CSV table of C-alpha atoms in Angstrom, one decimal:
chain,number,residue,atom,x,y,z
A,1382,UNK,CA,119.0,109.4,83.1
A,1383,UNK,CA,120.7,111.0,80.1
A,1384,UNK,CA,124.1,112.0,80.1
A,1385,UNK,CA,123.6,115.8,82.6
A,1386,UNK,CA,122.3,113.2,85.2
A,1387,UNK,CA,118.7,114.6,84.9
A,1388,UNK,CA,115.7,112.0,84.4
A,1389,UNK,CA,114.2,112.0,81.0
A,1390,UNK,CA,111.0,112.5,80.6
A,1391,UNK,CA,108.6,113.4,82.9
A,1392,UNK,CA,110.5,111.4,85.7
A,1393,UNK,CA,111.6,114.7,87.6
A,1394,UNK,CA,108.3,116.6,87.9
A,1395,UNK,CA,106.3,113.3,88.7
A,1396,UNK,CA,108.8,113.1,92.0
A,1397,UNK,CA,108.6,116.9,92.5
A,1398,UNK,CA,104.9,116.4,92.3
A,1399,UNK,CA,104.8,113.5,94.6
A,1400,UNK,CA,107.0,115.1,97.1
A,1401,UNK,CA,104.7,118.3,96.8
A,1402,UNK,CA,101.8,115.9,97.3
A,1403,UNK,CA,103.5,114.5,100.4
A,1404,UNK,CA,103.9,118.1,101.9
A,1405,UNK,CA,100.3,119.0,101.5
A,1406,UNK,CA,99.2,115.7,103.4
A,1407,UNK,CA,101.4,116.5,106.2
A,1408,UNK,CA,100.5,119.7,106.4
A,1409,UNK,CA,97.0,119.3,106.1
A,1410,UNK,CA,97.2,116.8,108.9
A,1411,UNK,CA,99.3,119.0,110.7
A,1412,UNK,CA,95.6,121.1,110.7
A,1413,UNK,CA,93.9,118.5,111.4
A,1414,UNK,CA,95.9,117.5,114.9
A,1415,UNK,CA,95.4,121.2,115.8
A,1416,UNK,CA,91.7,120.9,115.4
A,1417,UNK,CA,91.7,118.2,118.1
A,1418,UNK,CA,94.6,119.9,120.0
A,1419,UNK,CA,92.1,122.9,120.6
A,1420,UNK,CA,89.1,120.7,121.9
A,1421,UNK,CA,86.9,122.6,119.5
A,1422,UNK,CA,86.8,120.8,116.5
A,1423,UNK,CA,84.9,122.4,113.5
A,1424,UNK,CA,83.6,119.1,111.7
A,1425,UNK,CA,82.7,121.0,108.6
A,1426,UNK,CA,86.5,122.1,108.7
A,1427,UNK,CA,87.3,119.0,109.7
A,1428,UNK,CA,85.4,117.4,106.4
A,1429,UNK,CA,87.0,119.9,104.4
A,1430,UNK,CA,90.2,119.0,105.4
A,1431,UNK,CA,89.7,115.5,105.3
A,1432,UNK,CA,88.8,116.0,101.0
A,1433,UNK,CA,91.9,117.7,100.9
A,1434,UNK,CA,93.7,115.2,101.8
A,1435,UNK,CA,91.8,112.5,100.2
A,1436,UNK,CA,92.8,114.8,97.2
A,1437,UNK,CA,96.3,114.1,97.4
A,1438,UNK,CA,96.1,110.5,97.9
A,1439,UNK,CA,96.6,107.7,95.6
A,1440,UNK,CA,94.9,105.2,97.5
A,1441,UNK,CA,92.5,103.1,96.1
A,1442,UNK,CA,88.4,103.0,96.7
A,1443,UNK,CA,88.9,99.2,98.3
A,1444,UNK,CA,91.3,100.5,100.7
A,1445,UNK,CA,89.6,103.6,101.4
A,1446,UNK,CA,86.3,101.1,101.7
A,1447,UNK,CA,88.4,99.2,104.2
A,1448,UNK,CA,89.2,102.0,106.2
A,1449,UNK,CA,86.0,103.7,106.2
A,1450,UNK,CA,84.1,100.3,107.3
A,1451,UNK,CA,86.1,100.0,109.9
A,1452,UNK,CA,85.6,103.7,111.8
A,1453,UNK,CA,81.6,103.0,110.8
A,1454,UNK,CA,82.0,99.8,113.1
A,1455,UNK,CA,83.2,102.3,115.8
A,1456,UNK,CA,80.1,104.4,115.6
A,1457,UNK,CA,77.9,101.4,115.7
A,1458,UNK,CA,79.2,99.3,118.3
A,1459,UNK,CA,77.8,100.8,121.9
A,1460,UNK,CA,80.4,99.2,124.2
A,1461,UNK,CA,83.5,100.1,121.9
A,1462,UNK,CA,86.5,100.5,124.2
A,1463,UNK,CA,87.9,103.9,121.4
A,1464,UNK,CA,91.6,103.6,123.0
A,1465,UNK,CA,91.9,99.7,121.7
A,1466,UNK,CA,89.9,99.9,118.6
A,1467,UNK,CA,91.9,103.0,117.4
A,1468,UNK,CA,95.1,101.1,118.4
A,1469,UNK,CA,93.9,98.6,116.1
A,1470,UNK,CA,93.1,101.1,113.4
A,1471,UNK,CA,96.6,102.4,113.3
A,1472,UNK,CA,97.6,98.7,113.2
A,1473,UNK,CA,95.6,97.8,110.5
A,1474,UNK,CA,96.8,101.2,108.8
A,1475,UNK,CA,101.1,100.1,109.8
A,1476,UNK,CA,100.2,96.8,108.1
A,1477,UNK,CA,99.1,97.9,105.0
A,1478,UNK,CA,102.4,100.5,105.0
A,1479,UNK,CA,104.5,97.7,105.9
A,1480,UNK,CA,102.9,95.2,102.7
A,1481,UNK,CA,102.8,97.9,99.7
A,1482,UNK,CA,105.7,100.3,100.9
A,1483,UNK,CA,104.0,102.9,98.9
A,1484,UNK,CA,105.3,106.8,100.3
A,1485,UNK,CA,101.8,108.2,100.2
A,1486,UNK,CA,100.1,105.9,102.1
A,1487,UNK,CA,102.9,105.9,104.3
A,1488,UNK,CA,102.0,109.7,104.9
A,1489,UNK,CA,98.5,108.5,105.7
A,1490,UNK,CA,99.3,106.5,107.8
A,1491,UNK,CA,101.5,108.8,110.3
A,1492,UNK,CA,99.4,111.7,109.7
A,1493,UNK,CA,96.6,109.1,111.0
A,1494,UNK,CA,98.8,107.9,114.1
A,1495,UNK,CA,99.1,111.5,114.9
A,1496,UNK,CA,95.3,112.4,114.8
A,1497,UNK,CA,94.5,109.4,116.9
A,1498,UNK,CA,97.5,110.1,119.3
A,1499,UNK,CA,95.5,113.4,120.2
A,1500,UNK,CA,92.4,111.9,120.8
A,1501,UNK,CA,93.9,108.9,122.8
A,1502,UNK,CA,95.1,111.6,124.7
A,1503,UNK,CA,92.5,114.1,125.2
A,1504,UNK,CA,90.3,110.9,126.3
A,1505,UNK,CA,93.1,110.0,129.2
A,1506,UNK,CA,92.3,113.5,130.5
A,1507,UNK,CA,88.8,113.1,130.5
């Protein structure tokens, strides 16, 4: 910091722009909870949604990979019990929180939790 207490450099916007970054995530899952909260989801909506917040993310392709694999296991398994394999989603999502303590994936992951919440949910009344 130089002597006004402000950060030199580019220090200040690069945390306004992260914390702008973190708003947008939540708010675009905020969106994307609604979608499911209204039992009409528009997947094309939902998609675009989805590349916003992917947008917004610093998250690596690996982890995206590992992430992505692991819903495409969902689809292909025909006895998959959704309600424990999404628990274990948001598990596997805690964990990497937890190990990298990295903000925006942080966001990811409780924006996730939320999403999965609603379905968990809407399945129970089913």
């Amino acid at each position: 910091m130089n002597g006004g207490g402000k950060p030199f450099g580019n220090q200040g916007f690069n945390q306004q722009q992260q914390n702008q970054n973190q708003v947008q995530i939540k708010n675009k899952f905020g969106e994307v909870k609604n979608l499911f909260v209204s039992g009409n989801v528009d997947y094309n909506k939902l998609y675009s949604l989805s590349e916003e917040i992917a947008k917004n993310l610093e998250i690596n392709s690996t982890k995206i990979r590992k992430f992505y694999n692991h819903v495409k296991k969902l689809e292909l398994d025909k006895d998959v019990d959704i309600t424990r394999d999404l628990n274990k989603f948001v598990a596997m999502l805690m964990y990497d929180v937890g190990r990298e303590g990295k903000p925006f994936l942080k966001d990811f992951a409780s924006g996730m939790k939320e999403v999965v919440d609603v379905v968990k949910q809407k399945r129970a009344m089913n």
